[in-house]
Short mmCIF file of C-alpha atoms in Angstrom, two decimals:
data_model
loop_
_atom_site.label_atom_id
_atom_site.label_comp_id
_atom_site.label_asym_id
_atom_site.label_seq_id
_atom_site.Cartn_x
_atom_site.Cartn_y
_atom_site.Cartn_z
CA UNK A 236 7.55 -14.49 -12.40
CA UNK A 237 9.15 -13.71 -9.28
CA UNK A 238 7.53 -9.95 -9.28
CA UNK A 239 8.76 -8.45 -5.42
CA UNK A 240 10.87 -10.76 -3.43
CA UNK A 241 11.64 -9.96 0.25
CA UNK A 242 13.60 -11.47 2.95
CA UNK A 243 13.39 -12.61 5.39
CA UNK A 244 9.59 -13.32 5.98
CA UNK A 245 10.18 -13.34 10.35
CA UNK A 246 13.26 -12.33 12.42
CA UNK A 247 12.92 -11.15 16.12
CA UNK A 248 15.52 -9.15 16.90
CA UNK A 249 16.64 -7.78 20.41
CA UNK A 250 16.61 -3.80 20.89
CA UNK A 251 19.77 -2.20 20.19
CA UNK A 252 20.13 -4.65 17.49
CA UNK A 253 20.61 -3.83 13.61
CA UNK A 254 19.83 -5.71 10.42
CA UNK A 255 18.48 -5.21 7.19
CA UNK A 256 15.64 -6.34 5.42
CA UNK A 257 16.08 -7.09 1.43
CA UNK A 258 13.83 -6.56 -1.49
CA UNK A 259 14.53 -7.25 -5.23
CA UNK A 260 12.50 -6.60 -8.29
CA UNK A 261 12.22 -8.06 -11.61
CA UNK A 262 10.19 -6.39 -13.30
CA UNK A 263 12.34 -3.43 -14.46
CA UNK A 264 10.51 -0.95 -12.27
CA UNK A 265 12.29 2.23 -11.65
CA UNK A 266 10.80 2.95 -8.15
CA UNK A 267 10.89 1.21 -5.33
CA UNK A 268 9.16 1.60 -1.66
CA UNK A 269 9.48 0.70 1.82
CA UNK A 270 6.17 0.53 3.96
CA UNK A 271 5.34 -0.48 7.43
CA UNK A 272 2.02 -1.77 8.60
CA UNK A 273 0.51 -1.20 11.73
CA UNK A 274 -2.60 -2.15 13.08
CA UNK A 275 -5.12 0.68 12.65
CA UNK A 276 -2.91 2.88 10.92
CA UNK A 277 -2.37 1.76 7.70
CA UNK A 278 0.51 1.05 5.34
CA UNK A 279 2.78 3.97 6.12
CA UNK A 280 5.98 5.42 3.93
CA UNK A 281 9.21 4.99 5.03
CA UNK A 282 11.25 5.50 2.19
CA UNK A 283 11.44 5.52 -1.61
CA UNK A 284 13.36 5.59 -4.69
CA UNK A 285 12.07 7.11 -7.78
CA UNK A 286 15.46 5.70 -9.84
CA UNK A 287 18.12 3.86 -9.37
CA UNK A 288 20.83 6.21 -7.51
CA UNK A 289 18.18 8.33 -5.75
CA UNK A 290 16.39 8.16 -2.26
CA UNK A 291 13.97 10.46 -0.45
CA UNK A 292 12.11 10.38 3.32
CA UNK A 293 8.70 9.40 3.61
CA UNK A 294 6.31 9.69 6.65
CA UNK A 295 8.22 7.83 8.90
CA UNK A 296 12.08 7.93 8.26
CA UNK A 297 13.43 8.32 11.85
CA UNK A 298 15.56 4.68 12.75
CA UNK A 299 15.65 4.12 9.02
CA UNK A 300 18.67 3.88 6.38
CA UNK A 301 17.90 2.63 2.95
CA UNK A 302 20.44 1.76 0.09
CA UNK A 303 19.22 1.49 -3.87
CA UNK A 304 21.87 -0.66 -4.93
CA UNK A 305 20.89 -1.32 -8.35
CA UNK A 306 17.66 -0.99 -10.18
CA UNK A 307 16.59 -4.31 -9.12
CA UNK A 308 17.50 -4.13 -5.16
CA UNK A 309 16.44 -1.46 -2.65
CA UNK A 310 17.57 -2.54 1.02
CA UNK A 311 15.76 -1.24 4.63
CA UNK A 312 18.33 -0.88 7.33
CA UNK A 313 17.84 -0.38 11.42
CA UNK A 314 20.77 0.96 12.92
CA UNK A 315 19.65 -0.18 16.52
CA UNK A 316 15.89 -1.52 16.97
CA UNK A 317 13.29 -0.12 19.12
CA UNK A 318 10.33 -1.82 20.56
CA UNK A 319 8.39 0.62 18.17
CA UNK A 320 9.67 -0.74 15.03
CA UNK A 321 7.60 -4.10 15.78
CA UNK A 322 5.93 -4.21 12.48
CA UNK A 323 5.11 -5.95 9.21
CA UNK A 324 7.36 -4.50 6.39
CA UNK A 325 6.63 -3.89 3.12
CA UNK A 326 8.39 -3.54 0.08
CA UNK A 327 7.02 -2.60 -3.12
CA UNK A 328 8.06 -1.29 -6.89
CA UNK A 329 6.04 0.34 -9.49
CA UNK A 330 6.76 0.64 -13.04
CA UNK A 331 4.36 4.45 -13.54
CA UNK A 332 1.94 6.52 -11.73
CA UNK A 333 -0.69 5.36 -13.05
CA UNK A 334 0.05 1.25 -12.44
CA UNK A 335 0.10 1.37 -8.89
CA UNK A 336 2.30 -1.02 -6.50
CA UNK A 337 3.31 -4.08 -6.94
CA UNK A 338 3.99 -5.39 -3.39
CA UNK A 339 6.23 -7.88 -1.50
CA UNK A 340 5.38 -10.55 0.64
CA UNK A 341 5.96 -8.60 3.52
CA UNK A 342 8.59 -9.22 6.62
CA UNK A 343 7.26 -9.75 10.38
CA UNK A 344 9.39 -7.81 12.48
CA UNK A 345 9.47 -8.11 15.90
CA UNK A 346 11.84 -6.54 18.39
CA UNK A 347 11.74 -7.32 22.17
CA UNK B 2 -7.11 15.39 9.16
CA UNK B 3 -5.75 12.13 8.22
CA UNK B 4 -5.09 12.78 4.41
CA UNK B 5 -7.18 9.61 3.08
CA UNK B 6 -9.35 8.10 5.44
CA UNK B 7 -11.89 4.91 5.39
CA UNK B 8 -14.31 3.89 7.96
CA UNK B 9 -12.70 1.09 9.31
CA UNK B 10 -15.75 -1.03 9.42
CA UNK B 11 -16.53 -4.47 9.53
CA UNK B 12 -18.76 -3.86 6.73
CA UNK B 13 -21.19 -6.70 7.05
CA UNK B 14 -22.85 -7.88 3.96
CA UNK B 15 -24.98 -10.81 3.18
CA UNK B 16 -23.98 -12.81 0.10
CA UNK B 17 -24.75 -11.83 -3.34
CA UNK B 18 -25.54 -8.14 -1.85
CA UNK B 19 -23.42 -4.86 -2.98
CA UNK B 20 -20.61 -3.62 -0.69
CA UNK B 21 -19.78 -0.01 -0.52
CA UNK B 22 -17.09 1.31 0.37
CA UNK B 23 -15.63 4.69 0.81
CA UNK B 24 -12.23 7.03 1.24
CA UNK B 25 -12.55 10.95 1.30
CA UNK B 26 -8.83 12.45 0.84
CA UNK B 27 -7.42 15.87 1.90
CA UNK B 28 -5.77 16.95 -1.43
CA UNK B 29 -7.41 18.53 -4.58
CA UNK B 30 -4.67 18.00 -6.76
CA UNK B 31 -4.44 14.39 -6.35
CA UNK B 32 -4.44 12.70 -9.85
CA UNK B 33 -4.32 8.74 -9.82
CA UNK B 34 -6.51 6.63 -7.13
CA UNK B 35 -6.31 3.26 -6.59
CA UNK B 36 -7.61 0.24 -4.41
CA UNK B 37 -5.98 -2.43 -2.72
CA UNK B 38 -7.46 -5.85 -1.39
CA UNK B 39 -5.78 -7.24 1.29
CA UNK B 40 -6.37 -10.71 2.95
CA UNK B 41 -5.18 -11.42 6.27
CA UNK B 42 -1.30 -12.06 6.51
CA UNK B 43 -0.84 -11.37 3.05
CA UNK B 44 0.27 -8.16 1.25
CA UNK B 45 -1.88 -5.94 -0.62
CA UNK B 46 -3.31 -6.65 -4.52
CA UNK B 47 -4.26 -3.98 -6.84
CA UNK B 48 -7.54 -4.21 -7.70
CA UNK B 49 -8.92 -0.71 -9.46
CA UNK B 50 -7.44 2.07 -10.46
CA UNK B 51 -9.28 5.68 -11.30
CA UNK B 52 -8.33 8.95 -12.32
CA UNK B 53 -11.20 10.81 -13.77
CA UNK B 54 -13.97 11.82 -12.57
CA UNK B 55 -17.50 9.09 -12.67
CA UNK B 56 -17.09 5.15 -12.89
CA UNK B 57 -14.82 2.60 -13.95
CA UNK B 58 -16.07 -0.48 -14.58
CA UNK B 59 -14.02 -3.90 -14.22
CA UNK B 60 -16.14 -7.23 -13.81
CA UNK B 61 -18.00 -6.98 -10.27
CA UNK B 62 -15.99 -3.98 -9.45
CA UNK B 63 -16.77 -0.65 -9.93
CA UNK B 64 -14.78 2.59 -8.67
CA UNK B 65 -16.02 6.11 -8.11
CA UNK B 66 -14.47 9.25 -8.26
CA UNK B 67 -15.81 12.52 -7.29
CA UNK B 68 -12.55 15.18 -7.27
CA UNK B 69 -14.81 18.04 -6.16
CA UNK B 70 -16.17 16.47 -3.39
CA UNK B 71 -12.43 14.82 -2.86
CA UNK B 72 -14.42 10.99 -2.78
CA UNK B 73 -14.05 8.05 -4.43
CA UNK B 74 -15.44 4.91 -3.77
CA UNK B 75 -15.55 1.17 -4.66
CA UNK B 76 -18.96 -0.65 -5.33
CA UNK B 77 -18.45 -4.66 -5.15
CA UNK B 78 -21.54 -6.34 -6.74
CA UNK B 79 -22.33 -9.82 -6.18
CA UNK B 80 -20.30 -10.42 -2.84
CA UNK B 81 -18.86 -13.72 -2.07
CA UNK B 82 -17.44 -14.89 1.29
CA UNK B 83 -14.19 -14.37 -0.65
CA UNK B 84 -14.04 -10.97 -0.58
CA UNK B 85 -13.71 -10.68 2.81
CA UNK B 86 -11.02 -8.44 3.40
CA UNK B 87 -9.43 -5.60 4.15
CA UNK B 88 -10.16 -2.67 1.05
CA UNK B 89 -6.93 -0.09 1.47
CA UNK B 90 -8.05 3.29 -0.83
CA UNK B 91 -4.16 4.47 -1.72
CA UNK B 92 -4.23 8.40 -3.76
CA UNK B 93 -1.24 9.66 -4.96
CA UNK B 94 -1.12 13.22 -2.84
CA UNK B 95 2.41 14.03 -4.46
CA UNK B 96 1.15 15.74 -7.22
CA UNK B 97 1.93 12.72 -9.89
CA UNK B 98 5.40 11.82 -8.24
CA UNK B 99 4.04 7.94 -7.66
CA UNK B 100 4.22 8.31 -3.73
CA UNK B 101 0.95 6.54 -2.64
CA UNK B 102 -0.72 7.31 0.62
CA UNK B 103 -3.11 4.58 2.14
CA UNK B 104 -6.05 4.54 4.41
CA UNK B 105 -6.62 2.23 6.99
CA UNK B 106 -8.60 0.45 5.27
CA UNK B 107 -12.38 -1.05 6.07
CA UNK B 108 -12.56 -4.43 6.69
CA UNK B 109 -15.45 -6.22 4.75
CA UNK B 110 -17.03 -9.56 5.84
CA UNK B 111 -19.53 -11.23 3.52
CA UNK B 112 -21.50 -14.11 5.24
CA UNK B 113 -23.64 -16.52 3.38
#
């Protein structure tokens, strides 16, 4: 009973760096969600997938890639950090409207 | 207008007492309302979920929706000291496409 699983939990990365952050389902959802968290603001969109093969901007897409790989895997990418992505990450899948999320751990980022 | 805001609180409550707590939202179409507990560190939980109009029971929870007044609240009766937490209200403003937008939450604390 795995449910969301994302890695990694920290990384501090230097601006102008890239990585991406990981997040696998499996629970046979069909959508899948990328969040940040900020304090005071909220848990904000960054990017979904309604199905496997499709992606769509949320909120806050600028600095963001994301790659649905399968149904199980949906992967967050910065290109090159900014101070302003500092942020706890979430990812999270949902099986119907009406279910809600089901939510990762979450990943502190930090970049300096 | 943020499009679902909370008062972000504390919310003080003695033990054993009834928490309120509330989220307006900017959209009349909005179908499915949920709300999220969230302890500090961890990711959010589902908790209720709502989407007619009146109250929904589930043990010492009870959720509130009001779609004319564009409210819906969450009544938490007999509070412990372990419901302190942060209470994210998340509607669906996507007209049923499963894209959640959160508040900021309100941040209860529940002293004995």
């Amino acid at each position: 009973n795995a449910g969301v699983t994302q890695t990694p939990k920290f990384q501090v990365l230097k601006t102008g760096q890239s990585m991406t952050l990981q997040c696998a389902q499996d629970m046979n959802h069909n959508s899948m969600y990328w969040y940040r968290q900020d304090p005071g603001m909220g848990l904000r969109l960054i990017y979904y997938s309604a199905s496997e093969g499709t992606t769509d901007k949320g909120e806050v897409p600028n600095g963001y890639n994301v790659s649905r790989l399968n149904k199980r895997e949906f992967s967050l990418r910065l290109e090159s950090a900014a101070p302003s992505q500092t942020s706890v990450y979430f990812c999270a899948s949902s099986e119907h409207r009406d279910y809600g999320y089901t939510f990762g751990s979450g990943t502190r980022l930090t970049v300096v | 207008q943020k499009e679902v805001e909370q008062n972000s609180g504390p919310l003080s409550v003695p033990e054993g007492a009834i928490a309120s707590l509330n989220c307006t939202y900017s959209d009349r179409v909005s179908q499915s309302f949920f709300w999220y507990r969230q302890y500090s560190g961890k990711s959010p939980e589902l908790i209720m979920s709502i989407y007619s109009n009146g109250d929904k029971e589930d043990g010492r929870f009870t959720a509130q929706l009001n779609k004319a007044s564009q409210y819906v609240s969450l009544l938490i009766r007999d509070s412990q000291p372990s419901d302190s937490a942060t209470y994210l209200c998340a509607v669906d403003l996507s007209g049923g496409y499963n894209k959640l937008i959160f508040g900021a939450g309100t941040r209860l604390a529940v002293h004995p």
